[in-house]
PDB file of C-alpha atoms in Angstrom:
ATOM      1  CA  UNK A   1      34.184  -4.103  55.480  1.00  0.00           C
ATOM      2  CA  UNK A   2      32.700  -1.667  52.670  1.00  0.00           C
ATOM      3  CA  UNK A   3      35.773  -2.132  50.466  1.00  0.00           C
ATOM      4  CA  UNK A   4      35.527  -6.224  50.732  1.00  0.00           C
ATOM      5  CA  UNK A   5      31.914  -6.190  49.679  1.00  0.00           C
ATOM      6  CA  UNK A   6      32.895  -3.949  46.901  1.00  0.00           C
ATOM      7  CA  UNK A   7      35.259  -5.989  45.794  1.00  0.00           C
ATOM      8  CA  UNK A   8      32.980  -9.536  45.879  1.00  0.00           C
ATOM      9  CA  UNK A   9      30.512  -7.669  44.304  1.00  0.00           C
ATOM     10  CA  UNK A  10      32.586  -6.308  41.577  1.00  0.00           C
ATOM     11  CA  UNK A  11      34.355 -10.370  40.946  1.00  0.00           C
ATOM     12  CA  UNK A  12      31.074 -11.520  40.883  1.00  0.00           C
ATOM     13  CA  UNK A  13      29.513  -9.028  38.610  1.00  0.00           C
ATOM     14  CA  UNK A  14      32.585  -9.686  36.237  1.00  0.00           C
ATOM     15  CA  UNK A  15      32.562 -13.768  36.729  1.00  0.00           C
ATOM     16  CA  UNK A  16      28.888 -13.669  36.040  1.00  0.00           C
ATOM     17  CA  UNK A  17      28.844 -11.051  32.649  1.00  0.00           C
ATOM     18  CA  UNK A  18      31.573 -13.381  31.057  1.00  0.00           C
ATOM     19  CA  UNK A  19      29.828 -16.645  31.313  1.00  0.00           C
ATOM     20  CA  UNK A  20      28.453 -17.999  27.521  1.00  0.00           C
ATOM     21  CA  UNK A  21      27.747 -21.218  26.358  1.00  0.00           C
ATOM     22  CA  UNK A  22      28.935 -22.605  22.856  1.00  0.00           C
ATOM     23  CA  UNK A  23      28.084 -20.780  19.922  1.00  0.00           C
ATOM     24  CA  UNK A  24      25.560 -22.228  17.928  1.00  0.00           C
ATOM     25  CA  UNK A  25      25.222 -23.437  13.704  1.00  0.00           C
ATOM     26  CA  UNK A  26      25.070 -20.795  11.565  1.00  0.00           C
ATOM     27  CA  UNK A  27      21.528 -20.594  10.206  1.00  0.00           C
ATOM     28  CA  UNK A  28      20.556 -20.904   6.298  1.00  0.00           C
ATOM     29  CA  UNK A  29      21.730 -17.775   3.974  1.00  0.00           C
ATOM     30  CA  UNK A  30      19.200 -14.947   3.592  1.00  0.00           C
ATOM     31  CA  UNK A  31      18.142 -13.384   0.143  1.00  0.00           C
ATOM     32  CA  UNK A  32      20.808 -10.566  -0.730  1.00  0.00           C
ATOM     33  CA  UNK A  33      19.270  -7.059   0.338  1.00  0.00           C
ATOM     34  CA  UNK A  34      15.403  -6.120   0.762  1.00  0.00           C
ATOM     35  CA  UNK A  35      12.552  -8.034  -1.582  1.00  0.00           C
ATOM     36  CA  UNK A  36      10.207  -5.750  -2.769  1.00  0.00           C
ATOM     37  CA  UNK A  37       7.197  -6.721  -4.989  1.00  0.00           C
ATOM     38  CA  UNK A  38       5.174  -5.153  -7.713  1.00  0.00           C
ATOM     39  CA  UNK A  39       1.654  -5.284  -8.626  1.00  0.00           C
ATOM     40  CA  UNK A  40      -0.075  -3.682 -11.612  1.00  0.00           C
ATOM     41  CA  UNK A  41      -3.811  -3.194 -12.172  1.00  0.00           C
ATOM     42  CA  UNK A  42      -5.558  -1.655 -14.560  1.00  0.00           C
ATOM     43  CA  UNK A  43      -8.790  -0.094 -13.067  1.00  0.00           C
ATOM     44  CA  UNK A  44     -12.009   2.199 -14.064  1.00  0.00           C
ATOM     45  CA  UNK A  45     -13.187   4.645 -11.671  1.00  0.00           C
ATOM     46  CA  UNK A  46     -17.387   5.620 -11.559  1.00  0.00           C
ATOM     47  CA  UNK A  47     -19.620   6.658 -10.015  1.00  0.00           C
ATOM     48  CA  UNK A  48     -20.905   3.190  -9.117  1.00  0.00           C
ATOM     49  CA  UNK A  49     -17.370   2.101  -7.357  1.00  0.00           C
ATOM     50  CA  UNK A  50     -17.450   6.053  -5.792  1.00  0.00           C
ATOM     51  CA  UNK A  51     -14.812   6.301  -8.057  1.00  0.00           C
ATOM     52  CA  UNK A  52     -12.553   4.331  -5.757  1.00  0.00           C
ATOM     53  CA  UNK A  53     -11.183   1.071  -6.266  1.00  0.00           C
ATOM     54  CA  UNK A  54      -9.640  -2.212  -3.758  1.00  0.00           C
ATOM     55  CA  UNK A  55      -6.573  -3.995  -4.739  1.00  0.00           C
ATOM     56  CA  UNK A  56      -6.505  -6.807  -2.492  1.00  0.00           C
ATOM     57  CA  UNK A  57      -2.759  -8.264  -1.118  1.00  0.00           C
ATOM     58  CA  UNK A  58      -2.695 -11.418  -0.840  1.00  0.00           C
ATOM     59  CA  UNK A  59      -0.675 -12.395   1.063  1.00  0.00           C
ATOM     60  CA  UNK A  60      -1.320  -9.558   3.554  1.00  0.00           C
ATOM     61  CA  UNK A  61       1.956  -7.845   4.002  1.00  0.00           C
ATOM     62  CA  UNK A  62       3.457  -7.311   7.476  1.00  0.00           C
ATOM     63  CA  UNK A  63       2.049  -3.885   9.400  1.00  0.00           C
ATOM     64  CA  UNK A  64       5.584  -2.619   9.318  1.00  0.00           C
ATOM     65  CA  UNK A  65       6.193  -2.552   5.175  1.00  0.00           C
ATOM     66  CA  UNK A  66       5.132   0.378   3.258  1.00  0.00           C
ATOM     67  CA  UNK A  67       3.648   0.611   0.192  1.00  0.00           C
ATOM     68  CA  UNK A  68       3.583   2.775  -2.538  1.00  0.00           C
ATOM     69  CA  UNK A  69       1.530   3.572  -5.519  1.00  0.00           C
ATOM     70  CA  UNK A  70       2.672   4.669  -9.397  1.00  0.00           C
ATOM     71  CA  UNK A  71       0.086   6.246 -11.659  1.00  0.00           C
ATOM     72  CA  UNK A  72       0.809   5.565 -15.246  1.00  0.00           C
ATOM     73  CA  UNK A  73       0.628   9.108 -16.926  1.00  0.00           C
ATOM     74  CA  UNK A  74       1.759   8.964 -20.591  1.00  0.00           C
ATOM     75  CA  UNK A  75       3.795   7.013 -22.748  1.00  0.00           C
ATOM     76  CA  UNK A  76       6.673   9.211 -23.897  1.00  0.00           C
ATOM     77  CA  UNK A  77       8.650   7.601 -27.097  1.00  0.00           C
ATOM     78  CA  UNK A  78       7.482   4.576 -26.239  1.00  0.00           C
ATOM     79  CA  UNK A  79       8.596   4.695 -22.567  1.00  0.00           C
ATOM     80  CA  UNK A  80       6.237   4.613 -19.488  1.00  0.00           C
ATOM     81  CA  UNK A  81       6.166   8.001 -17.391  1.00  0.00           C
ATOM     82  CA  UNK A  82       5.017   6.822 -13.650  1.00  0.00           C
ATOM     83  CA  UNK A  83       3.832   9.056 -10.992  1.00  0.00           C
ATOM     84  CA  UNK A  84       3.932   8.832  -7.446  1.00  0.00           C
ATOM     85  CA  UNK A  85       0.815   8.966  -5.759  1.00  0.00           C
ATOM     86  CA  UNK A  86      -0.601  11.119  -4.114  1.00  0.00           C
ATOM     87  CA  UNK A  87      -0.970  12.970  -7.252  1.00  0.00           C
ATOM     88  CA  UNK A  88      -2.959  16.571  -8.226  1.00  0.00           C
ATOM     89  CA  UNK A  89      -3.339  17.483 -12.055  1.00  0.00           C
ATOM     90  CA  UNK A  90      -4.835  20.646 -12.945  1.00  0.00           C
ATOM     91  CA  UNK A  91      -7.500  21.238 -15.325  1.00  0.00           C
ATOM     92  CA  UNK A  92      -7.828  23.829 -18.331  1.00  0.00           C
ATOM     93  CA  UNK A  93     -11.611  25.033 -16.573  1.00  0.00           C
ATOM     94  CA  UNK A  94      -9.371  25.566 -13.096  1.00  0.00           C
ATOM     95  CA  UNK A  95     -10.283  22.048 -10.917  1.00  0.00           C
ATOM     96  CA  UNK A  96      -8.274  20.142  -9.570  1.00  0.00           C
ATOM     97  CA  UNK A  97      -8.286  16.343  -9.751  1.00  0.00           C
ATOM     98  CA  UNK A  98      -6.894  14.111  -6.874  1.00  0.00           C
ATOM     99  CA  UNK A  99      -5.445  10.143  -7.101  1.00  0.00           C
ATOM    100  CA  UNK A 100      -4.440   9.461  -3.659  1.00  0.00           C
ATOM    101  CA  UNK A 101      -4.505   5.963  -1.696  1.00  0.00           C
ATOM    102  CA  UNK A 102      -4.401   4.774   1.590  1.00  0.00           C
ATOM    103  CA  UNK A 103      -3.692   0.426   2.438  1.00  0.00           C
ATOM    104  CA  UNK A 104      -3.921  -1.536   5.074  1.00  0.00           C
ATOM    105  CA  UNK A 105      -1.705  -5.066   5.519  1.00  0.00           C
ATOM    106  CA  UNK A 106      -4.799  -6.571   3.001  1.00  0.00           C
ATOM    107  CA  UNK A 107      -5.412  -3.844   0.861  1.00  0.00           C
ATOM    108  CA  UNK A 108      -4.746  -0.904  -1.272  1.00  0.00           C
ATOM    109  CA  UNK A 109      -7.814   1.371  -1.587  1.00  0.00           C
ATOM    110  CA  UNK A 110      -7.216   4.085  -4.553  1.00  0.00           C
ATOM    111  CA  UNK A 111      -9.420   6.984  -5.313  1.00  0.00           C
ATOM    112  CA  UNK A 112     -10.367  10.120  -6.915  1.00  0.00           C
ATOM    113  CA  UNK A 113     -11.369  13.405  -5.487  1.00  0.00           C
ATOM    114  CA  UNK A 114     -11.430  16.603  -6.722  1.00  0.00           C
ATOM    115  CA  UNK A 115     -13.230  19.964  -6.244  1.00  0.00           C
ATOM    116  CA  UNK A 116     -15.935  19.823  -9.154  1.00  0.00           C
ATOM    117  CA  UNK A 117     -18.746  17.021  -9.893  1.00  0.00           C
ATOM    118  CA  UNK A 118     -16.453  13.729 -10.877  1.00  0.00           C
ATOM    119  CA  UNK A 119     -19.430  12.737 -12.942  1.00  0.00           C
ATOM    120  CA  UNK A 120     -18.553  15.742 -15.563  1.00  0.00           C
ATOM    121  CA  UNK A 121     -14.250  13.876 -15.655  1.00  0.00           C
ATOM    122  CA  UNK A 122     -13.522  12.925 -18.884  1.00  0.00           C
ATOM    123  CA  UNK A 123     -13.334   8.870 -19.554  1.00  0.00           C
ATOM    124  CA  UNK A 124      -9.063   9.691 -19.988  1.00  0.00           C
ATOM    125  CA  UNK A 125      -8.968  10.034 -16.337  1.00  0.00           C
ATOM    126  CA  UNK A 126     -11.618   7.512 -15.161  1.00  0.00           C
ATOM    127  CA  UNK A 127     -11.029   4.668 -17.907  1.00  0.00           C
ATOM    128  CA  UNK A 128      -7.872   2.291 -18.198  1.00  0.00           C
ATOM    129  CA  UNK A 129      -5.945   3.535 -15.836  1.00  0.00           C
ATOM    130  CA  UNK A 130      -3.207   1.999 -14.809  1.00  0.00           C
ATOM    131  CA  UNK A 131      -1.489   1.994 -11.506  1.00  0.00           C
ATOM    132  CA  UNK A 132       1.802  -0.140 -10.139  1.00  0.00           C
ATOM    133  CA  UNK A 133       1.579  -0.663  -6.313  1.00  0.00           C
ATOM    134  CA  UNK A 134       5.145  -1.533  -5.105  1.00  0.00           C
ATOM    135  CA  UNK A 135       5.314  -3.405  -0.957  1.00  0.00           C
ATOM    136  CA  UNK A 136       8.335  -1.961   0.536  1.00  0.00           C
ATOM    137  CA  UNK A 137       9.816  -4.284   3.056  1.00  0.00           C
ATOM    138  CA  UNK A 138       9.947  -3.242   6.447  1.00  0.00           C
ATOM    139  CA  UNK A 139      13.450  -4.213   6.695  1.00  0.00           C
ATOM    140  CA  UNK A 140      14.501  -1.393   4.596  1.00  0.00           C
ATOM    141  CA  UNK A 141      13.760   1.247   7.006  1.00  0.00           C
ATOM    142  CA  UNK A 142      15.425   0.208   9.901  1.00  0.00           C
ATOM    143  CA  UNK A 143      18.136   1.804  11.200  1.00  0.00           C
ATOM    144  CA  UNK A 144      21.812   1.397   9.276  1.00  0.00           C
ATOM    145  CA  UNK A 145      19.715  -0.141   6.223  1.00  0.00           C
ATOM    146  CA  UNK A 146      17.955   2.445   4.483  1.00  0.00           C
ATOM    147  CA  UNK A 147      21.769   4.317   3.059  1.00  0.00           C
ATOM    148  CA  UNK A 148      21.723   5.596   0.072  1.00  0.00           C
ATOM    149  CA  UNK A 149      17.618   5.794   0.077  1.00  0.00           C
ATOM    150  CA  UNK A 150      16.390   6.163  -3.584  1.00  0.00           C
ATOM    151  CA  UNK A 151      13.922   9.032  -4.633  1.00  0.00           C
ATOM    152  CA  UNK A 152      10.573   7.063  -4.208  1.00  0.00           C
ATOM    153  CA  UNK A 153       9.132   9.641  -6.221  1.00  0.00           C
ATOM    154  CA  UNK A 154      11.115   7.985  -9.269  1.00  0.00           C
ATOM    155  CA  UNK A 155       9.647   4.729  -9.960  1.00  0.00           C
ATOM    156  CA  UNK A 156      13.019   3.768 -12.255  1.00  0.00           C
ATOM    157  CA  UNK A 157      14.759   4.280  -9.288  1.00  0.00           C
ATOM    158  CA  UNK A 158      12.789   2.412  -6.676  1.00  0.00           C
ATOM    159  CA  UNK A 159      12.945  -0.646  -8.678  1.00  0.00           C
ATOM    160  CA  UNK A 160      16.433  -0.325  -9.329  1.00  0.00           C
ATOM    161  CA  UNK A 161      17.187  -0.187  -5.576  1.00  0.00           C
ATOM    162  CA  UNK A 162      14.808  -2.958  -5.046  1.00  0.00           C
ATOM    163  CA  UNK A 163      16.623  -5.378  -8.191  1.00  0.00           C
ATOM    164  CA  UNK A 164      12.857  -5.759  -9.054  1.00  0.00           C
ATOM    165  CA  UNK A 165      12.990  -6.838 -13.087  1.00  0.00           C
ATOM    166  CA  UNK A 166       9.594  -4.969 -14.137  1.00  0.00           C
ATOM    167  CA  UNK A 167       9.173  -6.819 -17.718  1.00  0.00           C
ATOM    168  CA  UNK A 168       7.990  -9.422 -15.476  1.00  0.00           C
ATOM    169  CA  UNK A 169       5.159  -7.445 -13.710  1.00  0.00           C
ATOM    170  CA  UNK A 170       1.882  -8.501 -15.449  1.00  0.00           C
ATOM    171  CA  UNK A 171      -1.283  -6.054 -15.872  1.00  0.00           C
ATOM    172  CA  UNK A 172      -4.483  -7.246 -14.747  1.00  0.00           C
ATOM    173  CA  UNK A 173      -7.908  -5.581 -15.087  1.00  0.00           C
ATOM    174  CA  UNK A 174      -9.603  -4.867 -11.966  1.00  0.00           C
TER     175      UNK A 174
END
């Protein structure tokens, strides 16, 4: 009796796994690999704005896309050097100077901080400055997707990875 209801159980666990209904229309094309998006702004930090400033994204982006935020350090020979944020340089009296950042899916919030009075920075750090805020999308970190990862550290590189064409990217004053 055992082996009989065995058996109907197994033919009726294989009748009922094989049962699908017509496939359906294949849906519109997709864009070709991730879309990323770049923002620049150029911003002044003071004491007024706590030396912090709010780059609003509009639209919000989706809670699972990152974001990621270049500094604009020098122009070398004509060509932008970008840095990665978070980002320490080192003073000649010893002190150390922070530009770090932290978003949200509305906004990028990026700020100074640094172990002596900010008040006493000189207007080259505070004044003009420049930062490009790239929105990873989500997509690109999940699994199988994110192969041959680019340094994120390397802004030429992100953008590469991302096919973003940067000559487009416009700088607006904060």
């Amino acid at each position: 009796m055992k082996k009989i209801l065995t058996l109907f159980a197994v033919i009726g666990l294989i009748a009922f796994s094989s049962c699908e209904g017509p496939e359906g229309p294949p849906g519109p094309q997709g864009p070709e690999g991730p879309i990323a998006e770049v923002v620049e702004r150029e911003v002044n930090f003071n004491n007024g704005n706590g030396f912090a400033v709010t780059i609003p994204l509009t639209p919000p982006i989706f809670n699972t896309d990152a974001v990621l935020v270049y500094h604009l350090y020098t122009v070398s020979n004509g060509v932008d050097v970008w840095r990665l944020l978070p980002q320490t340089y080192y003073m000649n009296d010893g002190g150390a100077l922070d530009y770090n950042f932290d978003y949200s899916i509305n906004r990028v919030n990026i700020f100074l901080g640094a172990d002596f009075d900010l008040n006493t920075l000189s207007s080259d750090w505070t004044q003009g400055q420049v930062f490009r805020v790239v929105i990873v999308p989500a997509d690109v970190f999940e699994t199988g997707k994110s192969v041959n990862k680019p340094d994120y550290s390397n802004y030429e590189a992100t953008i590469k990875k991302f096919n973003i064409d940067d000559s487009n990217v416009k700088r607006v004053k904060l």
